[in-house]
mmCIF file of C-alpha atoms and ligand atoms in Angstrom:
data_model
loop_
_atom_site.group_PDB
_atom_site.id
_atom_site.type_symbol
_atom_site.label_atom_id
_atom_site.label_comp_id
_atom_site.label_asym_id
_atom_site.label_seq_id
_atom_site.Cartn_x
_atom_site.Cartn_y
_atom_site.Cartn_z
ATOM 1 C CA UNK A 14 7.055 28.153 6.042
ATOM 2 C CA UNK A 15 8.012 25.689 3.011
ATOM 3 C CA UNK A 16 7.486 22.179 4.062
ATOM 4 C CA UNK A 17 10.138 19.649 3.634
ATOM 5 C CA UNK A 18 9.318 17.281 0.756
ATOM 6 C CA UNK A 19 9.260 13.649 1.899
ATOM 7 C CA UNK A 20 10.728 11.736 -1.306
ATOM 8 C CA UNK A 21 9.247 8.324 -1.743
ATOM 9 C CA UNK A 22 11.843 7.575 -4.354
ATOM 10 C CA UNK A 23 14.460 7.741 -1.902
ATOM 11 C CA UNK A 24 13.035 5.655 0.498
ATOM 12 C CA UNK A 25 12.000 3.133 -2.051
ATOM 13 C CA UNK A 26 15.727 2.998 -2.990
ATOM 14 C CA UNK A 27 16.847 2.523 0.497
ATOM 15 C CA UNK A 28 14.304 -0.391 0.972
ATOM 16 C CA UNK A 29 15.302 -2.090 -2.103
ATOM 17 C CA UNK A 30 19.069 -1.918 -1.447
ATOM 18 C CA UNK A 31 18.098 -3.510 1.794
ATOM 19 C CA UNK A 32 16.492 -6.309 0.264
ATOM 20 C CA UNK A 33 19.202 -7.357 -2.493
ATOM 21 C CA UNK A 34 21.131 -9.058 -0.268
ATOM 22 C CA UNK A 35 18.336 -10.910 1.229
ATOM 23 C CA UNK A 36 17.414 -12.092 -1.963
ATOM 24 C CA UNK A 37 21.135 -12.803 -2.779
ATOM 25 C CA UNK A 38 21.135 -14.899 0.059
ATOM 26 C CA UNK A 39 17.843 -17.117 -0.312
ATOM 27 C CA UNK A 40 19.155 -17.512 -3.957
ATOM 28 C CA UNK A 41 22.451 -18.847 -2.905
ATOM 29 C CA UNK A 42 21.047 -21.051 -0.051
ATOM 30 C CA UNK A 43 17.940 -22.460 -1.650
ATOM 31 C CA UNK A 44 16.003 -20.378 -4.429
ATOM 32 C CA UNK A 45 14.926 -17.054 -5.402
ATOM 33 C CA UNK A 46 11.838 -15.675 -3.835
ATOM 34 C CA UNK A 47 8.755 -16.376 -6.099
ATOM 35 C CA UNK A 48 5.768 -14.035 -6.591
ATOM 36 C CA UNK A 49 2.831 -15.000 -8.956
ATOM 37 C CA UNK A 50 0.741 -12.170 -10.014
ATOM 38 C CA UNK A 51 -2.738 -12.914 -11.350
ATOM 39 C CA UNK A 52 -4.176 -10.307 -13.747
ATOM 40 C CA UNK A 53 -7.745 -11.302 -15.152
ATOM 41 C CA UNK A 54 -8.799 -9.532 -18.231
ATOM 42 C CA UNK A 55 -7.162 -6.682 -19.908
ATOM 43 C CA UNK A 56 -8.085 -3.304 -17.614
ATOM 44 C CA UNK A 57 -5.219 -1.089 -19.099
ATOM 45 C CA UNK A 58 -4.330 0.554 -15.682
ATOM 46 C CA UNK A 59 -4.176 -3.028 -14.057
ATOM 47 C CA UNK A 60 -1.659 -3.879 -16.754
ATOM 48 C CA UNK A 61 0.284 -1.123 -16.189
ATOM 49 C CA UNK A 62 0.663 -1.828 -12.172
ATOM 50 C CA UNK A 63 1.128 -5.387 -12.884
ATOM 51 C CA UNK A 64 4.197 -4.406 -15.303
ATOM 52 C CA UNK A 65 5.560 -2.352 -12.466
ATOM 53 C CA UNK A 66 5.533 -5.080 -9.904
ATOM 54 C CA UNK A 67 6.935 -7.733 -12.407
ATOM 55 C CA UNK A 68 9.766 -5.532 -13.467
ATOM 56 C CA UNK A 69 10.735 -4.871 -9.713
ATOM 57 C CA UNK A 70 10.835 -8.407 -9.307
ATOM 58 C CA UNK A 71 13.063 -8.759 -12.288
ATOM 59 C CA UNK A 72 15.519 -5.925 -10.922
ATOM 60 C CA UNK A 73 15.556 -7.575 -7.686
ATOM 61 C CA UNK A 74 16.053 -11.314 -8.520
ATOM 62 C CA UNK A 75 12.716 -12.066 -7.435
ATOM 63 C CA UNK A 76 11.114 -14.976 -9.692
ATOM 64 C CA UNK A 77 7.814 -13.950 -11.043
ATOM 65 C CA UNK A 78 5.082 -15.100 -12.939
ATOM 66 C CA UNK A 79 2.160 -13.518 -14.300
ATOM 67 C CA UNK A 80 -1.416 -15.329 -15.068
ATOM 68 C CA UNK A 81 -3.637 -13.766 -17.098
ATOM 69 C CA UNK A 82 -7.240 -15.884 -17.125
ATOM 70 C CA UNK A 83 -9.783 -14.068 -19.445
ATOM 71 C CA UNK A 84 -12.278 -11.408 -18.140
ATOM 72 C CA UNK A 85 -14.891 -13.934 -18.278
ATOM 73 C CA UNK A 86 -13.357 -16.248 -15.757
ATOM 74 C CA UNK A 87 -15.825 -17.740 -13.361
ATOM 75 C CA UNK A 88 -15.108 -17.614 -9.504
ATOM 76 C CA UNK A 89 -14.748 -21.345 -9.328
ATOM 77 C CA UNK A 90 -12.023 -21.543 -12.055
ATOM 78 C CA UNK A 91 -10.075 -18.479 -10.590
ATOM 79 C CA UNK A 92 -10.459 -20.563 -7.342
ATOM 80 C CA UNK A 93 -8.728 -23.484 -8.689
ATOM 81 C CA UNK A 94 -5.691 -20.888 -10.212
ATOM 82 C CA UNK A 95 -5.284 -19.671 -6.659
ATOM 83 C CA UNK A 96 -5.390 -23.483 -4.905
ATOM 84 C CA UNK A 97 -2.737 -24.371 -7.587
ATOM 85 C CA UNK A 98 -0.599 -21.513 -6.682
ATOM 86 C CA UNK A 99 -1.083 -22.272 -2.925
ATOM 87 C CA UNK A 100 0.214 -25.691 -3.526
ATOM 88 C CA UNK A 101 3.552 -24.305 -5.406
ATOM 89 C CA UNK A 102 6.618 -24.353 -2.986
ATOM 90 C CA UNK A 103 8.420 -22.028 -5.185
ATOM 91 C CA UNK A 104 5.981 -19.276 -5.038
ATOM 92 C CA UNK A 105 6.083 -17.490 -1.667
ATOM 93 C CA UNK A 106 3.377 -14.815 -2.526
ATOM 94 C CA UNK A 107 0.263 -14.515 -4.490
ATOM 95 C CA UNK A 108 -0.967 -11.559 -5.591
ATOM 96 C CA UNK A 109 -4.622 -11.131 -6.894
ATOM 97 C CA UNK A 110 -4.978 -7.512 -9.304
ATOM 98 C CA UNK A 111 -8.160 -5.927 -8.347
ATOM 99 C CA UNK A 112 -10.521 -4.853 -9.527
ATOM 100 C CA UNK A 113 -11.776 -8.311 -10.403
ATOM 101 C CA UNK A 114 -14.941 -8.575 -13.110
ATOM 102 C CA UNK A 115 -17.927 -8.284 -11.708
ATOM 103 C CA UNK A 116 -19.004 -11.949 -11.871
ATOM 104 C CA UNK A 117 -16.119 -12.896 -9.688
ATOM 105 C CA UNK A 118 -17.053 -13.305 -5.925
ATOM 106 C CA UNK A 119 -13.847 -11.291 -5.054
ATOM 107 C CA UNK A 120 -14.507 -12.151 -1.185
ATOM 108 C CA UNK A 121 -14.123 -15.574 -1.950
ATOM 109 C CA UNK A 122 -10.779 -15.264 -4.077
ATOM 110 C CA UNK A 123 -9.467 -13.365 -1.153
ATOM 111 C CA UNK A 124 -10.340 -15.928 1.286
ATOM 112 C CA UNK A 125 -8.659 -18.386 -0.997
ATOM 113 C CA UNK A 126 -5.237 -17.148 -0.802
ATOM 114 C CA UNK A 127 -2.953 -18.999 1.611
ATOM 115 C CA UNK A 128 -2.338 -16.245 4.462
ATOM 116 C CA UNK A 129 1.331 -17.016 4.381
ATOM 117 C CA UNK A 130 1.298 -16.377 0.984
ATOM 118 C CA UNK A 131 -0.740 -13.197 0.843
ATOM 119 C CA UNK A 132 1.671 -10.315 0.255
ATOM 120 C CA UNK A 133 -0.786 -7.911 -0.248
ATOM 121 C CA UNK A 134 -1.895 -8.517 3.508
ATOM 122 C CA UNK A 135 -5.893 -8.420 2.784
ATOM 123 C CA UNK A 136 -6.603 -11.936 4.100
ATOM 124 C CA UNK A 137 -8.708 -11.516 6.853
ATOM 125 C CA UNK A 138 -6.300 -13.724 9.106
ATOM 126 C CA UNK A 139 -3.513 -11.164 8.114
ATOM 127 C CA UNK A 140 -6.012 -8.120 9.067
ATOM 128 C CA UNK A 141 -6.638 -9.829 12.347
ATOM 129 C CA UNK A 142 -2.961 -10.081 12.998
ATOM 130 C CA UNK A 143 -2.373 -6.194 12.007
ATOM 131 C CA UNK A 144 -5.472 -5.516 14.681
ATOM 132 C CA UNK A 145 -3.567 -7.742 17.132
ATOM 133 C CA UNK A 146 -0.311 -6.071 16.303
ATOM 134 C CA UNK A 147 1.044 -9.745 15.369
ATOM 135 C CA UNK A 148 3.868 -10.006 12.939
ATOM 136 C CA UNK A 149 2.030 -10.880 9.370
ATOM 137 C CA UNK A 150 2.242 -9.307 5.908
ATOM 138 C CA UNK A 151 0.884 -5.845 6.170
ATOM 139 C CA UNK A 152 -1.115 -3.720 3.332
ATOM 140 C CA UNK A 153 1.752 -2.739 1.204
ATOM 141 C CA UNK A 154 0.589 1.116 0.759
ATOM 142 C CA UNK A 155 0.186 1.960 4.626
ATOM 143 C CA UNK A 156 3.395 -0.186 5.694
ATOM 144 C CA UNK A 157 5.377 2.041 2.921
ATOM 145 C CA UNK A 158 3.860 5.015 4.777
ATOM 146 C CA UNK A 159 5.449 3.815 8.050
ATOM 147 C CA UNK A 160 8.650 3.322 6.537
ATOM 148 C CA UNK A 161 8.628 6.833 4.999
ATOM 149 C CA UNK A 162 7.809 8.144 8.593
ATOM 150 C CA UNK A 163 10.320 6.189 10.063
ATOM 151 C CA UNK A 164 13.248 6.757 7.486
ATOM 152 C CA UNK A 165 12.645 10.678 7.751
ATOM 153 C CA UNK A 166 12.549 10.536 11.637
ATOM 154 C CA UNK A 167 9.309 11.803 12.009
ATOM 155 C CA UNK A 168 8.054 11.107 15.624
ATOM 156 C CA UNK A 169 4.641 9.227 15.660
ATOM 157 C CA UNK A 170 4.065 8.450 19.528
ATOM 158 C CA UNK A 171 2.122 11.004 21.158
ATOM 159 C CA UNK A 172 1.267 12.639 18.103
ATOM 160 C CA UNK A 173 -2.317 13.406 17.093
ATOM 161 C CA UNK A 174 -3.017 11.442 13.871
ATOM 162 C CA UNK A 175 -5.969 12.195 11.465
ATOM 163 C CA UNK A 176 -6.659 9.757 8.727
ATOM 164 C CA UNK A 177 -9.130 10.745 5.982
ATOM 165 C CA UNK A 178 -10.489 7.557 4.562
ATOM 166 C CA UNK A 179 -11.810 4.164 5.950
ATOM 167 C CA UNK A 180 -10.975 1.924 3.227
ATOM 168 C CA UNK A 181 -9.723 -1.769 3.867
ATOM 169 C CA UNK A 182 -6.399 -1.147 1.716
ATOM 170 C CA UNK A 183 -5.438 2.258 2.998
ATOM 171 C CA UNK A 184 -7.482 4.168 5.668
ATOM 172 C CA UNK A 185 -8.153 1.300 8.227
ATOM 173 C CA UNK A 186 -4.719 -0.379 7.918
ATOM 174 C CA UNK A 187 -2.517 3.169 8.283
ATOM 175 C CA UNK A 188 -4.995 4.097 10.905
ATOM 176 C CA UNK A 189 -4.075 0.883 12.874
ATOM 177 C CA UNK A 190 -0.390 1.239 12.178
ATOM 178 C CA UNK A 191 -0.490 4.545 13.576
ATOM 179 C CA UNK A 192 -1.939 3.620 16.656
ATOM 180 C CA UNK A 193 0.494 0.811 17.216
ATOM 181 C CA UNK A 194 3.224 3.528 16.969
ATOM 182 C CA UNK A 195 1.265 5.020 19.739
ATOM 183 C CA UNK A 196 -0.246 8.143 17.820
ATOM 184 C CA UNK A 197 -3.812 9.181 19.095
ATOM 185 C CA UNK A 198 -5.738 8.364 16.054
ATOM 186 C CA UNK A 199 -8.881 9.929 14.396
ATOM 187 C CA UNK A 200 -10.563 8.608 11.390
ATOM 188 C CA UNK A 201 -12.700 10.339 8.910
ATOM 189 C CA UNK A 202 -14.820 9.621 5.981
ATOM 190 C CA UNK A 203 -17.594 10.781 3.832
ATOM 191 C CA UNK A 204 -20.165 11.111 6.686
ATOM 192 C CA UNK A 205 -17.697 13.071 9.188
ATOM 193 C CA UNK A 206 -19.159 16.282 10.080
ATOM 194 C CA UNK A 207 -16.627 19.536 10.032
ATOM 195 C CA UNK A 208 -14.048 17.494 8.336
ATOM 196 C CA UNK A 209 -11.668 20.537 8.345
ATOM 197 C CA UNK A 210 -11.876 21.161 11.731
ATOM 198 C CA UNK A 211 -11.264 17.393 12.488
ATOM 199 C CA UNK A 212 -8.181 17.787 10.450
ATOM 200 C CA UNK A 213 -6.926 21.014 11.684
ATOM 201 C CA UNK A 214 -6.331 18.959 14.871
ATOM 202 C CA UNK A 215 -3.663 16.734 13.118
ATOM 203 C CA UNK A 216 0.207 16.567 13.829
ATOM 204 C CA UNK A 217 0.031 13.970 10.894
ATOM 205 C CA UNK A 218 -2.776 13.992 8.423
ATOM 206 C CA UNK A 219 -3.187 11.348 6.003
ATOM 207 C CA UNK A 220 -5.341 11.651 3.102
ATOM 208 C CA UNK A 221 -6.672 8.536 1.302
ATOM 209 C CA UNK A 222 -9.678 9.707 -0.307
ATOM 210 C CA UNK A 223 -9.746 9.567 -4.063
ATOM 211 C CA UNK A 224 -10.902 13.342 -4.397
ATOM 212 C CA UNK A 225 -8.651 15.496 -6.190
ATOM 213 C CA UNK A 226 -7.363 18.464 -4.043
ATOM 214 C CA UNK A 227 -10.164 17.850 -1.411
ATOM 215 C CA UNK A 228 -7.840 18.906 1.537
ATOM 216 C CA UNK A 229 -7.597 22.407 1.395
ATOM 217 C CA UNK A 230 -5.784 25.056 3.327
ATOM 218 C CA UNK A 231 -8.517 25.083 5.879
ATOM 219 C CA UNK A 232 -7.511 21.491 6.692
ATOM 220 C CA UNK A 233 -3.885 21.902 7.367
ATOM 221 C CA UNK A 234 -2.683 23.078 10.888
ATOM 222 C CA UNK A 235 0.818 25.117 10.399
ATOM 223 C CA UNK A 236 3.360 22.468 10.813
ATOM 224 C CA UNK A 237 1.542 19.424 10.539
ATOM 225 C CA UNK A 238 3.098 16.402 8.601
ATOM 226 C CA UNK A 239 0.886 15.825 5.481
ATOM 227 C CA UNK A 240 0.769 12.483 3.700
ATOM 228 C CA UNK A 241 -1.101 12.629 0.782
ATOM 229 C CA UNK A 242 -2.295 9.121 -0.603
ATOM 230 C CA UNK A 243 -4.564 10.046 -3.634
ATOM 231 C CA UNK A 244 -3.799 9.290 -6.733
ATOM 232 C CA UNK A 245 -6.274 10.782 -9.076
ATOM 233 C CA UNK A 246 -6.134 11.885 -12.783
ATOM 234 C CA UNK A 247 -5.461 15.154 -13.759
ATOM 235 C CA UNK A 248 -8.163 17.566 -14.959
ATOM 236 C CA UNK A 249 -7.156 16.951 -18.866
ATOM 237 C CA UNK A 250 -7.141 12.951 -17.859
ATOM 238 C CA UNK A 251 -3.489 13.082 -17.988
ATOM 239 C CA UNK A 252 -0.809 12.885 -14.759
ATOM 240 C CA UNK A 253 -1.587 12.401 -11.348
ATOM 241 C CA UNK A 254 -3.075 14.452 -8.670
ATOM 242 C CA UNK A 255 -3.528 13.966 -5.045
ATOM 243 C CA UNK A 256 -6.136 14.406 -2.318
ATOM 244 C CA UNK A 257 -4.340 17.581 -0.826
ATOM 245 C CA UNK A 258 -3.732 20.967 -2.479
ATOM 246 C CA UNK A 259 -0.062 20.911 -2.989
ATOM 247 C CA UNK A 260 0.330 24.723 -2.761
ATOM 248 C CA UNK A 261 -1.452 24.791 0.603
ATOM 249 C CA UNK A 262 0.611 21.852 1.787
ATOM 250 C CA UNK A 263 3.957 23.223 0.677
ATOM 251 C CA UNK A 264 3.076 26.481 2.080
ATOM 252 C CA UNK A 265 1.661 25.214 5.650
ATOM 253 C CA UNK A 266 3.162 21.793 6.430
ATOM 254 C CA UNK A 267 6.265 21.015 8.094
ATOM 255 C CA UNK A 268 6.619 17.975 5.614
ATOM 256 C CA UNK A 269 4.449 16.700 2.801
ATOM 257 C CA UNK A 270 4.503 13.724 0.403
ATOM 258 C CA UNK A 271 4.121 15.185 -3.086
ATOM 259 C CA UNK A 272 2.014 13.589 -5.860
ATOM 260 C CA UNK A 273 3.509 11.965 -7.774
ATOM 261 C CA UNK A 274 6.681 10.843 -6.023
ATOM 262 C CA UNK A 275 5.531 10.448 -2.237
ATOM 263 C CA UNK A 276 3.641 7.443 -1.357
ATOM 264 C CA UNK A 277 3.426 6.127 -4.602
ATOM 265 C CA UNK A 278 6.695 4.531 -5.025
ATOM 266 C CA UNK A 279 6.547 2.948 -1.721
ATOM 267 C CA UNK A 280 3.944 0.568 -2.483
ATOM 268 C CA UNK A 281 5.647 -1.684 -4.929
ATOM 269 C CA UNK A 282 8.846 -1.576 -2.943
ATOM 270 C CA UNK A 283 6.660 -2.893 0.284
ATOM 271 C CA UNK A 284 5.364 -5.948 -1.807
ATOM 272 C CA UNK A 285 8.820 -6.917 -2.844
ATOM 273 C CA UNK A 286 9.793 -6.832 0.849
ATOM 274 C CA UNK A 287 6.618 -8.679 1.919
ATOM 275 C CA UNK A 288 7.610 -11.330 -0.860
ATOM 276 C CA UNK A 289 11.014 -11.686 0.331
ATOM 277 C CA UNK A 290 9.952 -12.016 4.052
ATOM 278 C CA UNK A 291 7.308 -14.689 2.989
ATOM 279 C CA UNK A 292 10.194 -16.422 1.174
ATOM 280 C CA UNK A 293 12.364 -16.317 4.319
ATOM 281 C CA UNK A 294 9.636 -17.808 6.411
ATOM 282 C CA UNK A 295 9.167 -20.385 3.751
ATOM 283 C CA UNK A 296 12.691 -21.402 3.435
ATOM 284 C CA UNK A 297 14.523 -20.886 6.647
ATOM 285 C CA UNK A 298 11.251 -21.360 9.272
ATOM 286 C CA UNK A 299 8.257 -23.073 7.072
HETATM 287 P P1 NAP B 19 -11.736 4.077 -1.351
HETATM 288 O O1 NAP B 19 -11.714 2.647 -1.255
HETATM 289 O O2 NAP B 19 -12.539 4.760 -2.481
HETATM 290 O O3 NAP B 19 -11.760 5.001 -0.087
HETATM 291 C C1 NAP B 19 -12.163 6.225 0.116
HETATM 292 C C2 NAP B 19 -12.620 6.947 1.271
HETATM 293 O O4 NAP B 19 -12.431 8.241 1.365
HETATM 294 C C3 NAP B 19 -13.670 6.326 1.894
HETATM 295 O O5 NAP B 19 -13.479 5.616 3.274
HETATM 296 C C4 NAP B 19 -14.726 7.358 1.750
HETATM 297 O O6 NAP B 19 -15.692 7.342 2.984
HETATM 298 C C5 NAP B 19 -13.413 8.607 2.114
HETATM 299 N N1 NAP B 19 -14.072 9.964 1.379
HETATM 300 C C6 NAP B 19 -14.702 9.875 0.179
HETATM 301 N N2 NAP B 19 -15.116 11.144 -0.098
HETATM 302 C C7 NAP B 19 -15.007 11.727 1.026
HETATM 303 C C8 NAP B 19 -15.217 13.087 1.536
HETATM 304 N N3 NAP B 19 -15.631 13.800 0.607
HETATM 305 N N4 NAP B 19 -14.998 13.428 2.544
HETATM 306 C C9 NAP B 19 -14.251 12.799 3.280
HETATM 307 N N5 NAP B 19 -13.898 11.369 3.250
HETATM 308 C C10 NAP B 19 -14.305 11.024 1.886
HETATM 309 O O7 NAP B 19 -10.004 4.625 -1.822
HETATM 310 P P2 NAP B 19 -8.869 3.807 -1.516
HETATM 311 O O8 NAP B 19 -8.672 2.546 -1.986
HETATM 312 O O9 NAP B 19 -8.701 3.937 0.171
HETATM 313 O O10 NAP B 19 -7.859 4.932 -2.070
HETATM 314 C C11 NAP B 19 -7.928 6.424 -1.527
HETATM 315 C C12 NAP B 19 -7.146 7.102 -2.992
HETATM 316 O O11 NAP B 19 -5.347 6.533 -2.390
HETATM 317 C C13 NAP B 19 -7.135 7.063 -4.279
HETATM 318 O O12 NAP B 19 -6.896 8.339 -4.945
HETATM 319 C C14 NAP B 19 -6.161 5.749 -4.662
HETATM 320 O O13 NAP B 19 -5.952 6.066 -5.696
HETATM 321 C C15 NAP B 19 -5.072 5.821 -3.841
HETATM 322 N N6 NAP B 19 -4.044 5.053 -3.589
HETATM 323 C C16 NAP B 19 -2.856 5.094 -3.805
HETATM 324 C C17 NAP B 19 -1.786 4.009 -3.611
HETATM 325 C C18 NAP B 19 -0.434 4.405 -3.854
HETATM 326 O O14 NAP B 19 -0.196 5.290 -3.639
HETATM 327 N N7 NAP B 19 0.017 3.268 -4.222
HETATM 328 C C19 NAP B 19 -2.639 3.065 -3.284
HETATM 329 C C20 NAP B 19 -3.797 2.666 -2.842
HETATM 330 C C21 NAP B 19 -4.772 3.605 -2.922
HETATM 331 P P3 NAP B 19 -16.753 6.432 2.954
HETATM 332 O O15 NAP B 19 -16.216 5.212 3.677
HETATM 333 O O16 NAP B 19 -17.741 7.020 3.897
HETATM 334 O O17 NAP B 19 -17.434 6.243 1.492
#
């Protein structure tokens, strides 16, 4: 068997194409959607991510603003910045790029973002909405995975899904989203015994671990759909390597998201989608 490649760039272009008329309509009738990105300090990886996000905004006609406090900022001063953004009516979404410096209380910062401007979907109130399956901003990477499965018409209901990883950013939310789509979901983590055996039960296997090629052929049931969320540095410190052994996935899976080019491109697209949806809420119903 040779797996069908699930192309995240193709899905991203579809999502962005659908957002364009919505942005145009908002801009013509009110104002463009607005996203504020708070980038504390100058972590090179964070700078690259933020550049990608502001570029996507520019391409779509979304207003974006970058706020760059120094790495030495206190929790109080950062909370002041967030509060200022909460108050500004032309800002629909606030994104605080993580990781934050050690002296900053990340939890307090996360809680300070108004839930209706939390386009990352990380605020506990939005996490509660996810658990209860109530509409609210959803975490971008997991929401992107669901979009990818939907647009490739991969059935979820009734399927056995195994998620490796239980982070708040990927593992837990994707498990809940799959559950809401009526998959039978197992969540695995570093303390799971017989990990490969658990994974071999999966019709849909999601790897969100952060360990290069941890998922080998023993983990993959022939015909499974394999979603590789991992974005690890290559052995030479360059390039991106997934959590899944690509060769094994290509040989055994029925469909597979490569790294790079699979899940990666969807995160920013869903951030744009969350920002546009927030603007629609604020301008039409807020
Ligand atoms: P994380 O917070 O470090 O969580 C990793 C999870 O994997 C934890 O739940 C951990 O279990 C589990 N784990 C670690 N080693 C394991 C092992 N040997 N066996 C089984 N489970 C193990 O990472 P994350 O933020 O969820 O990110 C996961 C990966 O996705 C990373 O490579 C990251 O770069 C990537 N990512 C990609 C995107 C994107 O494509 N846009 C977005 C976000 C993240 P414990 O809970 O027991 O420690």
